[in-house]
Coordinates of C-alpha atoms and ligand atoms in Angstrom, one line a residue:
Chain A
X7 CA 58.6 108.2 92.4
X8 CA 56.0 111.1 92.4
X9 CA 56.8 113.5 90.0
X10 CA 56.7 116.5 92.5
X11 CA 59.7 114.1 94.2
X12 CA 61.1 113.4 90.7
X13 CA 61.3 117.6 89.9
X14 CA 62.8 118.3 93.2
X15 CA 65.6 115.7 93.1
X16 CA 66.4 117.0 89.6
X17 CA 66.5 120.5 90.9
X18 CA 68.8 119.4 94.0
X19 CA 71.1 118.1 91.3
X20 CA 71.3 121.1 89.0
X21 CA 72.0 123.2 91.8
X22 CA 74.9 121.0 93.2
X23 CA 76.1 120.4 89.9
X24 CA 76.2 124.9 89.2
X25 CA 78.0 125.0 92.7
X26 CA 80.5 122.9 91.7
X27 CA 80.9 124.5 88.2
X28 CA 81.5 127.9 90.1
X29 CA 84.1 126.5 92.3
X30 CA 86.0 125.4 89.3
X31 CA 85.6 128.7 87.6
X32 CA 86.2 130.5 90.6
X33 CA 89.6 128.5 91.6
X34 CA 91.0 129.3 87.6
X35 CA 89.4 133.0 87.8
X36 CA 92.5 133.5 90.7
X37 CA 94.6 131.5 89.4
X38 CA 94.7 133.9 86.3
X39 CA 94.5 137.0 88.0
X40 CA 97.8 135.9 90.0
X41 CA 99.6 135.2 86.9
X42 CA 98.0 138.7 85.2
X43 CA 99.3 140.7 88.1
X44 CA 102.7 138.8 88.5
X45 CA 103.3 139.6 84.5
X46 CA 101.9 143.2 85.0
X47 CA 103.6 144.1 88.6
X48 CA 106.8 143.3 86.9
X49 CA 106.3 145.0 83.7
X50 CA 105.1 148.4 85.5
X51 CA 108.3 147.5 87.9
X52 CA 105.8 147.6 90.7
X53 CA 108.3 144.4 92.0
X54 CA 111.5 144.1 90.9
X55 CA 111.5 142.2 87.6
X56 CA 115.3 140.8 88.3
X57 CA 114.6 139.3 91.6
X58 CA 110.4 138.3 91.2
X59 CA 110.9 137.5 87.5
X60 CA 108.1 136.9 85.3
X61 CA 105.3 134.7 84.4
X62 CA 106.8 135.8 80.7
X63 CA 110.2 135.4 81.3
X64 CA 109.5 131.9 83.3
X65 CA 108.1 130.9 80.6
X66 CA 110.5 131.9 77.9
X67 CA 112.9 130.0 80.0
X68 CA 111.0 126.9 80.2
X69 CA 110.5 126.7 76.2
X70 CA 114.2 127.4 75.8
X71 CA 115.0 124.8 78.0
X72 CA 112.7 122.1 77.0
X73 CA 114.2 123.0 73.2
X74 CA 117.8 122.4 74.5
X75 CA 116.4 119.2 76.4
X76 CA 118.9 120.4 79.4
X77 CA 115.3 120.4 81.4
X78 CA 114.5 116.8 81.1
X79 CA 117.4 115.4 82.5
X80 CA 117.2 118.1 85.8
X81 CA 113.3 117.0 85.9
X82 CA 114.4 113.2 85.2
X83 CA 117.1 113.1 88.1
X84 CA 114.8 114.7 90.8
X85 CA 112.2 112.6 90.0
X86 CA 114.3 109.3 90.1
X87 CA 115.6 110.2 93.3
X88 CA 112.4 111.3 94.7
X89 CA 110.6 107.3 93.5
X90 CA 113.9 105.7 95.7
X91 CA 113.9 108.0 98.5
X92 CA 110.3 107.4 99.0
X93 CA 110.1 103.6 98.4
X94 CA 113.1 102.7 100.0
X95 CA 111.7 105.4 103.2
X96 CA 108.5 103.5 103.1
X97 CA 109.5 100.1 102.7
X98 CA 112.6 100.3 105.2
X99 CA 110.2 101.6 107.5
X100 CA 107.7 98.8 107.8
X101 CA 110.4 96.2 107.7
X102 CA 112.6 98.1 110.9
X103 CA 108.9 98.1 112.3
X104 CA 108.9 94.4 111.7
X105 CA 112.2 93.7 112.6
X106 CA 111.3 95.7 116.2
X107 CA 108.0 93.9 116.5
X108 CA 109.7 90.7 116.2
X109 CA 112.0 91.0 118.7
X110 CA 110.0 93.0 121.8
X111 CA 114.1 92.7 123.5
X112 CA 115.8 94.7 120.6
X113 CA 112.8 96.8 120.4
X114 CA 112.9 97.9 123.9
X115 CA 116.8 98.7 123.9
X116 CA 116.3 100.6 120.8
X117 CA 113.4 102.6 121.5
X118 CA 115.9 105.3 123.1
X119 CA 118.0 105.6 120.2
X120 CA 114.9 105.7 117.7
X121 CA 113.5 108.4 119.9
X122 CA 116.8 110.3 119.8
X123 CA 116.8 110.0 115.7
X124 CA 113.2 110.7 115.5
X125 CA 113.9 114.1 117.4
X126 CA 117.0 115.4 115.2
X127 CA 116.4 117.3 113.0
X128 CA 118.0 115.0 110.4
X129 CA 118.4 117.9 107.7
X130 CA 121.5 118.1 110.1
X131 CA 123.0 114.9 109.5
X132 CA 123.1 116.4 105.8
X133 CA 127.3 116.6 105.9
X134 CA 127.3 113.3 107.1
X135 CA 125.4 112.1 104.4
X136 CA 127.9 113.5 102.0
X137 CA 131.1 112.2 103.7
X138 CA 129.6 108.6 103.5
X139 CA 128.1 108.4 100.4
X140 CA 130.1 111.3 98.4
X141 CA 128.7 114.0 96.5
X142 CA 126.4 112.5 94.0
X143 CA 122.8 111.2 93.4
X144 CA 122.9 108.5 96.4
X145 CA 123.4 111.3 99.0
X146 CA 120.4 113.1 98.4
X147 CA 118.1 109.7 98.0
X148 CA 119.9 109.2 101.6
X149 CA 118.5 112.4 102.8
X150 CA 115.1 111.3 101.4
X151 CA 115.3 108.3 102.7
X152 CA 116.3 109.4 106.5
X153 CA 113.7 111.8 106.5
X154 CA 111.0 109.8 106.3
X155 CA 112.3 106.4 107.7
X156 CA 112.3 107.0 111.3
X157 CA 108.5 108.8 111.4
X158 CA 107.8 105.4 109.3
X159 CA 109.2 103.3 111.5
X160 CA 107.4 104.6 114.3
X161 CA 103.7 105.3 112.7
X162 CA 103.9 101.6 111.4
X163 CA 105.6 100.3 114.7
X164 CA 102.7 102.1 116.8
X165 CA 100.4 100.5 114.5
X166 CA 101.4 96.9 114.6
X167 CA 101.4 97.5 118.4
X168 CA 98.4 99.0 118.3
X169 CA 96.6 95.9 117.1
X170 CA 93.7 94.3 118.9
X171 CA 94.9 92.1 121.0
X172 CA 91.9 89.6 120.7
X173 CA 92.0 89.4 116.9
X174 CA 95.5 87.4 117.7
X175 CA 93.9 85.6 120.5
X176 CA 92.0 84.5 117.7
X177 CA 94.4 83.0 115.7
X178 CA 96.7 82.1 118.8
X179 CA 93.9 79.4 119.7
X180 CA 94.7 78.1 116.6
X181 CA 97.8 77.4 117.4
X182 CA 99.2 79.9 115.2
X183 CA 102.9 80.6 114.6
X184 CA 104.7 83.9 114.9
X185 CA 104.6 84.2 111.2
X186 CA 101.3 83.3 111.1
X187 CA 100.1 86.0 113.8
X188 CA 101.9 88.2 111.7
X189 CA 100.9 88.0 108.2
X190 CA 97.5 87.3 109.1
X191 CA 96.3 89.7 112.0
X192 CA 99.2 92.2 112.4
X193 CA 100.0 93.3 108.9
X194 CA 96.2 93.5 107.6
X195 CA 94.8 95.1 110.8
X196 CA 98.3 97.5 110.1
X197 CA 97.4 98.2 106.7
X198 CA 95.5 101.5 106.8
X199 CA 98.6 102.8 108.6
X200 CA 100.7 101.6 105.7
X201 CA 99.0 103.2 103.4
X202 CA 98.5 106.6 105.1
X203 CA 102.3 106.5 105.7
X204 CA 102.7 106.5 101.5
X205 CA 100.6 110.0 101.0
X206 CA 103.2 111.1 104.4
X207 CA 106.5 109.9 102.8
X208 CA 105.7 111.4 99.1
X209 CA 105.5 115.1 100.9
X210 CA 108.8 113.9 103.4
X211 CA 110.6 112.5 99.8
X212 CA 110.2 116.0 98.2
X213 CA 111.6 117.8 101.5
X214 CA 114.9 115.4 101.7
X215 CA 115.3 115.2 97.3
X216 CA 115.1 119.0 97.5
X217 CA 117.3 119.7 100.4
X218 CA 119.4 117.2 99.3
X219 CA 120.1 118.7 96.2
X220 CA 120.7 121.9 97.8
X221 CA 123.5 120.9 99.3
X222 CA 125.5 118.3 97.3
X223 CA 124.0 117.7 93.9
X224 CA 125.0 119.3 90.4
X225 CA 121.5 118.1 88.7
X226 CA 117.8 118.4 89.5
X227 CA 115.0 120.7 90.2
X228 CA 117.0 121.8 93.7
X229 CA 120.2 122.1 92.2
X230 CA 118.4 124.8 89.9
X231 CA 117.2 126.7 92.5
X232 CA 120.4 126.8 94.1
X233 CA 122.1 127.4 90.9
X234 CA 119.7 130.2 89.5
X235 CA 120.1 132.3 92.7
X236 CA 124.2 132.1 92.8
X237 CA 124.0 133.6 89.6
X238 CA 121.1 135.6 90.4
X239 CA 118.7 134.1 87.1
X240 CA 115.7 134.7 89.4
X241 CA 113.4 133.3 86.2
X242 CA 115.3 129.8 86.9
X243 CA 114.4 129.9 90.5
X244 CA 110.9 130.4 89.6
X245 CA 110.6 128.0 86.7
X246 CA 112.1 125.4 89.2
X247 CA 109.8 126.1 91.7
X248 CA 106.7 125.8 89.7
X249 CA 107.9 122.9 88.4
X250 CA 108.5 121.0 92.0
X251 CA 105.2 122.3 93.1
X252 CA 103.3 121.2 90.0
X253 CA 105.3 117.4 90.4
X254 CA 105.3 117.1 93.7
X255 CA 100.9 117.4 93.3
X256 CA 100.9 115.2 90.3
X257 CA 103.1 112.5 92.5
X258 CA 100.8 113.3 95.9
X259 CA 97.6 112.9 93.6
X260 CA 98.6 109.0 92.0
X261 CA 99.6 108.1 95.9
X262 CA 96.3 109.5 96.7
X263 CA 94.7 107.6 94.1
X264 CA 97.1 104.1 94.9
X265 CA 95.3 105.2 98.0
X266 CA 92.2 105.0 97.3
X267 CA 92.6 101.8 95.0
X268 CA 94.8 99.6 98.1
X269 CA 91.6 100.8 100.3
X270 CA 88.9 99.9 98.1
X271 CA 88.4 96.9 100.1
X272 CA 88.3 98.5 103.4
X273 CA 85.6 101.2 105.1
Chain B
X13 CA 86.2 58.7 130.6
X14 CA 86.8 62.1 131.5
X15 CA 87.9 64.1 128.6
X16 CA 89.1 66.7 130.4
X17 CA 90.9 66.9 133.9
X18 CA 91.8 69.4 136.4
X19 CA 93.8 68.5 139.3
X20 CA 94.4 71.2 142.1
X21 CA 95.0 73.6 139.6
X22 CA 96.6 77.1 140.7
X23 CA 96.8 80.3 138.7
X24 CA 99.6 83.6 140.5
X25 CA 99.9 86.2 138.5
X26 CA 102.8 88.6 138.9
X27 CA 103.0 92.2 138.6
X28 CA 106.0 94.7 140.0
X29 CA 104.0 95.5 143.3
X30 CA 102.3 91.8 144.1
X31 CA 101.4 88.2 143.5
X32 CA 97.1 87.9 142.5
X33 CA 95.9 84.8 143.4
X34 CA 93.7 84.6 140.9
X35 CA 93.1 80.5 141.6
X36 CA 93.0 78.8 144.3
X37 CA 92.4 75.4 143.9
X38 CA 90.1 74.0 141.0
X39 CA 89.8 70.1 140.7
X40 CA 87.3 69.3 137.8
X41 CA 86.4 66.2 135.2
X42 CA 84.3 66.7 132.7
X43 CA 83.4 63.7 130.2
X44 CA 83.3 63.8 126.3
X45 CA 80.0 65.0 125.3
X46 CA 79.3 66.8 128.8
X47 CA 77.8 70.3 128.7
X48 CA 79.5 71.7 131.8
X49 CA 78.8 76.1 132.8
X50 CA 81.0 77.7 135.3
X51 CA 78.7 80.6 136.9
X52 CA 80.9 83.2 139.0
X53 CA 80.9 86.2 140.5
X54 CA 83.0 89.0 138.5
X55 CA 85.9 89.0 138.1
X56 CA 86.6 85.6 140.2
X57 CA 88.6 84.0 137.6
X58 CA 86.1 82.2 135.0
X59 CA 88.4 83.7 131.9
X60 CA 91.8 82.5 133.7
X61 CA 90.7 79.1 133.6
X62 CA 89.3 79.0 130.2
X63 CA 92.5 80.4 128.7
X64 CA 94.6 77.8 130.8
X65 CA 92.2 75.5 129.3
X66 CA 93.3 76.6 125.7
X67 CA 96.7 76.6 126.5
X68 CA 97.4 80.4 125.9
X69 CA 98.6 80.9 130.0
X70 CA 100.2 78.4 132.3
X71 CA 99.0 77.1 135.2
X72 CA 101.3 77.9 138.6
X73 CA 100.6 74.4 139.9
X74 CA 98.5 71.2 139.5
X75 CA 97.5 69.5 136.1
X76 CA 95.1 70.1 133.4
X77 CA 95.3 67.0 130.9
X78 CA 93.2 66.4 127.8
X79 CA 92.2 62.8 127.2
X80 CA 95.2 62.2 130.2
X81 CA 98.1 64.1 127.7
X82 CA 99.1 67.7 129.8
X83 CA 98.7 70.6 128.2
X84 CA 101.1 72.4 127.6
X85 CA 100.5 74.8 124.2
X86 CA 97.5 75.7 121.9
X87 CA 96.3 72.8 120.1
X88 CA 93.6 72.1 117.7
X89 CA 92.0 69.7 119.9
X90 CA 90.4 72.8 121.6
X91 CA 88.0 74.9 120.4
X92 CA 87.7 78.5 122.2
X93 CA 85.3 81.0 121.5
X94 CA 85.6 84.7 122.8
X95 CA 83.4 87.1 124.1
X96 CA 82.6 88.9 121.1
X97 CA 82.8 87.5 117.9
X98 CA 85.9 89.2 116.6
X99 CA 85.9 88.7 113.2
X100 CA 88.7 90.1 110.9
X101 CA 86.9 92.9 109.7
X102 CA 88.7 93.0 106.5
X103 CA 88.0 89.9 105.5
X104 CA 84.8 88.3 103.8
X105 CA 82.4 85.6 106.2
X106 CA 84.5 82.7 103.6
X107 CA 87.8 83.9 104.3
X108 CA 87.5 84.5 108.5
X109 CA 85.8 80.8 108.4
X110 CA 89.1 79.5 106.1
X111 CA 91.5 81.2 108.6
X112 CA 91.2 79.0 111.0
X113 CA 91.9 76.1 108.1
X114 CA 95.1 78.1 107.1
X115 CA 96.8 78.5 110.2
X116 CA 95.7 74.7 111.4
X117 CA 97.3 73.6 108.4
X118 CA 94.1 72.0 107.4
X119 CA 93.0 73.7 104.6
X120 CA 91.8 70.8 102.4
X121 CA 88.7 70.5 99.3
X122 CA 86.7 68.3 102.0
X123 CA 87.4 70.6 104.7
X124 CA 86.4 73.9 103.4
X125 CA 83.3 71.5 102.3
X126 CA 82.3 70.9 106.0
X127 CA 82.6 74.6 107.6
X128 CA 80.1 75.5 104.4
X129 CA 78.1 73.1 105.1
X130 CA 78.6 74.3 109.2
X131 CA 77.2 77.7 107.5
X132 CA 74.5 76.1 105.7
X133 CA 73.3 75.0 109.0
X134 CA 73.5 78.0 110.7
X135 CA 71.3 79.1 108.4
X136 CA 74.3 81.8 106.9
X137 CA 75.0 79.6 103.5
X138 CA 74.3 82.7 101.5
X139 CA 76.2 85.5 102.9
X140 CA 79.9 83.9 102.7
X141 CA 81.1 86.5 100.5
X142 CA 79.6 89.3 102.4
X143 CA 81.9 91.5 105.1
X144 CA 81.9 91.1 108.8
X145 CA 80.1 94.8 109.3
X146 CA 77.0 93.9 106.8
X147 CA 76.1 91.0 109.5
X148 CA 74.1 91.4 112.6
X149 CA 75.7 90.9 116.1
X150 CA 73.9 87.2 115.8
X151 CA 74.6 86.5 112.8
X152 CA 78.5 87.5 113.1
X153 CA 78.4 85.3 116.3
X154 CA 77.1 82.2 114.7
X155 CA 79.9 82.6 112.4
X156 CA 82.7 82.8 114.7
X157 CA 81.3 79.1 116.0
X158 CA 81.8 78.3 112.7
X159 CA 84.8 79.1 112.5
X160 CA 85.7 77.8 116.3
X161 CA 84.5 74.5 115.0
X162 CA 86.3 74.2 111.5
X163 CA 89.5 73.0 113.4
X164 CA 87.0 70.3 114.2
X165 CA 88.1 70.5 118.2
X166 CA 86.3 67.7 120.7
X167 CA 86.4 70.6 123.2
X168 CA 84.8 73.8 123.1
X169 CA 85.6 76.4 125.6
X170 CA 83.0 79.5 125.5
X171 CA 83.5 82.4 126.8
X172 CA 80.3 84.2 127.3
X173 CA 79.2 83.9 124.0
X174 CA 75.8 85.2 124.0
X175 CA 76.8 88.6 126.2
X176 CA 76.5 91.0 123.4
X177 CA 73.7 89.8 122.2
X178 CA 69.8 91.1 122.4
X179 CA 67.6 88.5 124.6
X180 CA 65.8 87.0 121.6
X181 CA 68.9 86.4 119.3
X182 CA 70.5 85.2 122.6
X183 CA 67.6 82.1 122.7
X184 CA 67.9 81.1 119.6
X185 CA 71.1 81.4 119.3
X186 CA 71.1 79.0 122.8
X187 CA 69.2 76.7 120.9
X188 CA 71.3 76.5 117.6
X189 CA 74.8 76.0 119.6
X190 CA 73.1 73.3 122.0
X191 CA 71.6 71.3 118.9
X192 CA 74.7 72.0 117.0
X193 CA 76.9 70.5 119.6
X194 CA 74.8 67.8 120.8
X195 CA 74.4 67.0 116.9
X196 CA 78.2 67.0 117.1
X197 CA 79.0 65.2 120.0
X198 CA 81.1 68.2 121.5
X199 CA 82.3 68.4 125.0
X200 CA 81.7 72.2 126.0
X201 CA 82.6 74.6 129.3
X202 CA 80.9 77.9 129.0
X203 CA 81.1 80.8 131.0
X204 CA 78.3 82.8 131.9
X205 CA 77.3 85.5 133.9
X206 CA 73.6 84.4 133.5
X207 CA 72.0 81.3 135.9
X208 CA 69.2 81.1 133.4
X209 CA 71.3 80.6 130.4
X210 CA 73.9 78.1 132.7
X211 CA 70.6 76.0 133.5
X212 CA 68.9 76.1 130.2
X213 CA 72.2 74.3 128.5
X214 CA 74.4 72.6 130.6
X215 CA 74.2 68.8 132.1
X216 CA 76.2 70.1 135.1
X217 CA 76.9 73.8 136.7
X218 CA 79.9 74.7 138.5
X219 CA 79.5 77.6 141.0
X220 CA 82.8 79.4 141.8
X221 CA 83.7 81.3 144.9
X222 CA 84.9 84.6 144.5
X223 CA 88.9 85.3 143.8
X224 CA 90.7 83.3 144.5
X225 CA 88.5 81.1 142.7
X226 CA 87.7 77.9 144.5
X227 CA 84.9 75.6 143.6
X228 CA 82.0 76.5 146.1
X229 CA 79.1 74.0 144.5
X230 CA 78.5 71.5 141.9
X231 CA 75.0 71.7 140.7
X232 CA 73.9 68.5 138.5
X233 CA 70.7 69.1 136.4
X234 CA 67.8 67.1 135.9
X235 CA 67.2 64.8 133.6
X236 CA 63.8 66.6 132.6
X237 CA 65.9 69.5 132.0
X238 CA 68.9 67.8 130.7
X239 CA 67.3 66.6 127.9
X240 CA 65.7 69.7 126.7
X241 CA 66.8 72.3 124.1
X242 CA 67.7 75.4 125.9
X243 CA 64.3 76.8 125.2
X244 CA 62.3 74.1 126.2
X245 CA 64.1 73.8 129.4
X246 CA 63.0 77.1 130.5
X247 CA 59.6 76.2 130.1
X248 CA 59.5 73.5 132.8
X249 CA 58.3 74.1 136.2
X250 CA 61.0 72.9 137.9
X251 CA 63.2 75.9 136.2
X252 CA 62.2 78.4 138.4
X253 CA 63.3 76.3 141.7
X254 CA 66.8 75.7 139.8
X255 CA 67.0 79.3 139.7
X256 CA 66.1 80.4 143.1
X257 CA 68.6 78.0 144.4
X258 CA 71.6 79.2 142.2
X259 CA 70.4 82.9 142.6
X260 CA 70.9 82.6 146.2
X261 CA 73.9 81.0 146.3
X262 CA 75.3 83.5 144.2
X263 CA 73.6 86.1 145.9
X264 CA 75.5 85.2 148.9
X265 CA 79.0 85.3 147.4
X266 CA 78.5 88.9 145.8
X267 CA 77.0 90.0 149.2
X268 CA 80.7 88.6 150.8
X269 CA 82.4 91.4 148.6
X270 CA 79.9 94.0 149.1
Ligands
LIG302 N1 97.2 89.0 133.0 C1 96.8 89.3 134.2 N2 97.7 89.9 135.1 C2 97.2 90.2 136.3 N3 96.0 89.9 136.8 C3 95.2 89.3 136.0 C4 95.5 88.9 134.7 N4 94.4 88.4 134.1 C5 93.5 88.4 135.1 N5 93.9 88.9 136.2 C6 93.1 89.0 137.4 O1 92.7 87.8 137.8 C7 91.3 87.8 138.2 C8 90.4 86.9 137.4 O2 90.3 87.5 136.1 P1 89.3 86.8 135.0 O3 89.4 87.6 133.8 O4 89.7 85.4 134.9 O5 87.9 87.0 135.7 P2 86.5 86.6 135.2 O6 85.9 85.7 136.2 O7 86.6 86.1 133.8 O8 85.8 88.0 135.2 P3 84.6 88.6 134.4 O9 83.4 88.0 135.0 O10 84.6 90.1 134.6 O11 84.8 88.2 133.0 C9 90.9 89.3 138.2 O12 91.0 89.9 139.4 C10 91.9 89.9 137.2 O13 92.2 91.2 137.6
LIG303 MG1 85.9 86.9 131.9

């Protein structure tokens, strides 16, 4: 390369590599001066300390309870229930879509019903939930789960639907089987769907785990919430809420880096 | 012997509103290792009777055998190649060529052996690991005869193959299918839009009328031209008169529409 070339690529690099540093610094710059003014709103009693809590308080609270351990079994539970309700959401949901691709009869009588279910709002169907299963840890992965299994359903249904039709003319000159047609040109040419629907269902799994736990559960992140404001310990509800924000990334980031890894074949 | 036979065949197609009568009456023989073209005007039917060919619709009436045996489902005795080369695009050149061993059931050390060696000829022996989308339109073409042949069928229906392709890919690609099949010993139909392309490669050209398709002329080509690659054929003088003679026949039919 000329060297004139050579100087102005390297010059083209320092410059993106500064931008990015002063993104970085620039995203923890605000995130400090929230927490700053948090801490210092509620020491002046700008806000009310009892009901907006603390930065210093939350955090008391969160060393307290990690030294009792009573933290790790609310963080354990959530997270448990979260991992089911969003496999089983995910999974169920392609294998309904199977089921309903299979059979083009069953598919067309249900499509009311699945409409009908898709519209509800199914947070309402919470009581239900609880008279089925009872009041414990498989009601809220129900809620999880019926959150996100219809919209599954019907992404991953669209999709296989959705599939060129002369990619199976392809194989159907083969002579190919049902199966066949199945696994080899309607599940592949599906898969980007599939794996979109993961980064969807993580996000729908926290909504159902937490509203879930609002309503039936004595354990978890929700339950906290719940249980901090009935007894008005505003620094719980906080601590809780950090922690289900800072979780529910860490979880959206790995599916967006299983992502990244099931696509790495694909463009 | 013929290897394939159609005997007054009919094609209805239903919708809610009406019956199309998308074939009237089509009576054909073609023998093993017979290039035969069907040349209509759009829309007249040409695909209809491929894919009742290949088994994948049912005729409404009248027979289509293969070597005398109706057909009645997809079989790997027929070979059908589509418009466009539709490749999986998530799959490498290797694995879009072994497909069609996989769902045959046929997927065996000497087989895989042959459609490489299919590749080899088509001059593509190097780029089986590479994706569908780092190939040129020719290139991915070539492959999906490969892959049309690796369930070694005795009859190959094409259905304008060489449509998406750029006029100088299109010859050679002419050439390499011809030789290929004549190499071979394939029976073939293709469908064509193009006169040049029917006369450059077939042994016999079937004109159809427009829909409901009937068969309007039977054109049988020279031996000078017959015997020809593609290529070579359009260099002979008697091309042009071949031409002028289908051209206005099919002139004619498009002007009945119009
Ligand atoms: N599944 C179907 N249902 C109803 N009508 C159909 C169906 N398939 C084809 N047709 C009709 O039958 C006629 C023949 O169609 P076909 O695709 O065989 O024509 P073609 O000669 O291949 O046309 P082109 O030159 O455009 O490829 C057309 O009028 C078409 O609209
Ligand atoms: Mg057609």
């Amino acid at each position: 390369m000329n060297p004139k070339l050579h100087e102005q690529h390297e010059q083209f690099r320092v410059r993106k590599k500064h931008e990015k540093i002063y993104v970085f610094m620039t995203q923890v710059a605000i995130l400090a001066a929230f927490i700053s003014l948090w801490e210092i709103a509620s020491r002046l009693n700008w806000i009310d300390p009892l009901i907006f809590s603390s930065p210093s308080s939350v955090w008391n609270l969160l060393v307290s309870m990690i030294a009792d351990s009573s933290l790790y079994v609310h963080i354990g539970v959530t997270l448990v229930e979260t991992i089911f309700g969003f496999l089983i959401g995910t999974l169920g949901g392609i294998a309904i879509a199977a089921f309903l691709w299979w059979s083009p009869f069953l598919s067309r009588v249900l499509d009311p019903y699945i409409v009908v279910l898709n519209a509800t709002p199914k947070v309402a169907l919470g009581p239900m939930l609880i008279v089925i299963f009872g009041a414990n840890m498989t009601s809220v992965v129900a809620m999880a789960v019926l959150i996100s299994i219809i919209v599954t359903t019907l992404v991953i249904y669209g999709a296989f639907r959705e599939t060129d039709e002369n990619l199976i003319k392809v194989v159907d000159t083969f002579g190919a089987s049902k199966w066949q047609r199945f696994r080899h040109v309607i599940i592949p040419a599906s898969y980007p769907a599939m794996v979109s629907a993961l980064k969807v269902n993580v996000g729908l799994a926290w909504v159902g785990v937490i509203v879930g736990e609002y309503l039936v559960s004595n354990e978890g992140l929700g339950y906290l919430i719940i249980y901090g404001f009935q007894v008005f310990n505003f620094d719980m509800v906080m601590l809780s809420l950090v922690l289900v924000a800072i979780l529910a990334t860490i979880m959206y980031q790995a599916v967006a880096i299983l992502e990244k890894f099931l696509m790495r074949n694909r463009h | 012997m013929a290897l394939l036979t159609l005997r007054e065949v009919e094609k209805h197609f239903f919708s809610q509103e009406n019956v199309i009568e998308a074939i009237r009456n089509i009576s054909l023989d073609i023998d093993s290792g017979e290039f035969v073209s069907i040349i209509g005007p759009s829309g007249c039917g040409k695909t209809t009777i491929l894919s009742m060919i290949a088994g994948l619709i049912k005729h409404s009436a009248g027979e289509i055998l293969l070597q005398d045996a109706p057909i009645t489902t997809t079989s790997t005795d027929i070979g059908y190649m589509l418009q466009q080369d539709y490749l999986f695009p998530w799959l490498t050149i290797g694995e879009n060529i072994d497909i069609a061993l996989e769902i045959t059931k046929t997927k065996t050390r000497q087989n895989q052996a042959y459609t490489r060696e299919l590749l080899d000829q088509m001059g593509l022996a190097d780029r089986e690991k590479d994706m569908p989308s780092e190939l040129s339109g020719g290139m991915k073409q070539r492959v999906a005869l490969v892959r049309t042949l690796a369930a070694k069928p005795s009859l190959l229906l094409l259905d304008e193959p060489f449509s998406a392709l750029d006029f100088q890919t299109k010859l050679r690609l002419e050439d390499l299918i011809h030789e290929t099949l004549k190499e071979k010993r394939k029976t073939a139909l293709l469908v064509t839009h193009d006169i040049s392309e029917a006369i450059a490669m077939s042994d016999r050209i079937v004109l159809l009328s427009n829909r409901p398709a009937e068969i309007k002329r039977t054109f049988i080509m020279p031996e000078e031209l017959k015997a020809k690659s593609p290529l070579a054929a359009r260099q002979q003088p008697t091309f042009q008169d071949w031409f002028q003679l289908i051209w206005k026949e099919l002139e004619n039919l498009e002007s009945e529409i119009a």
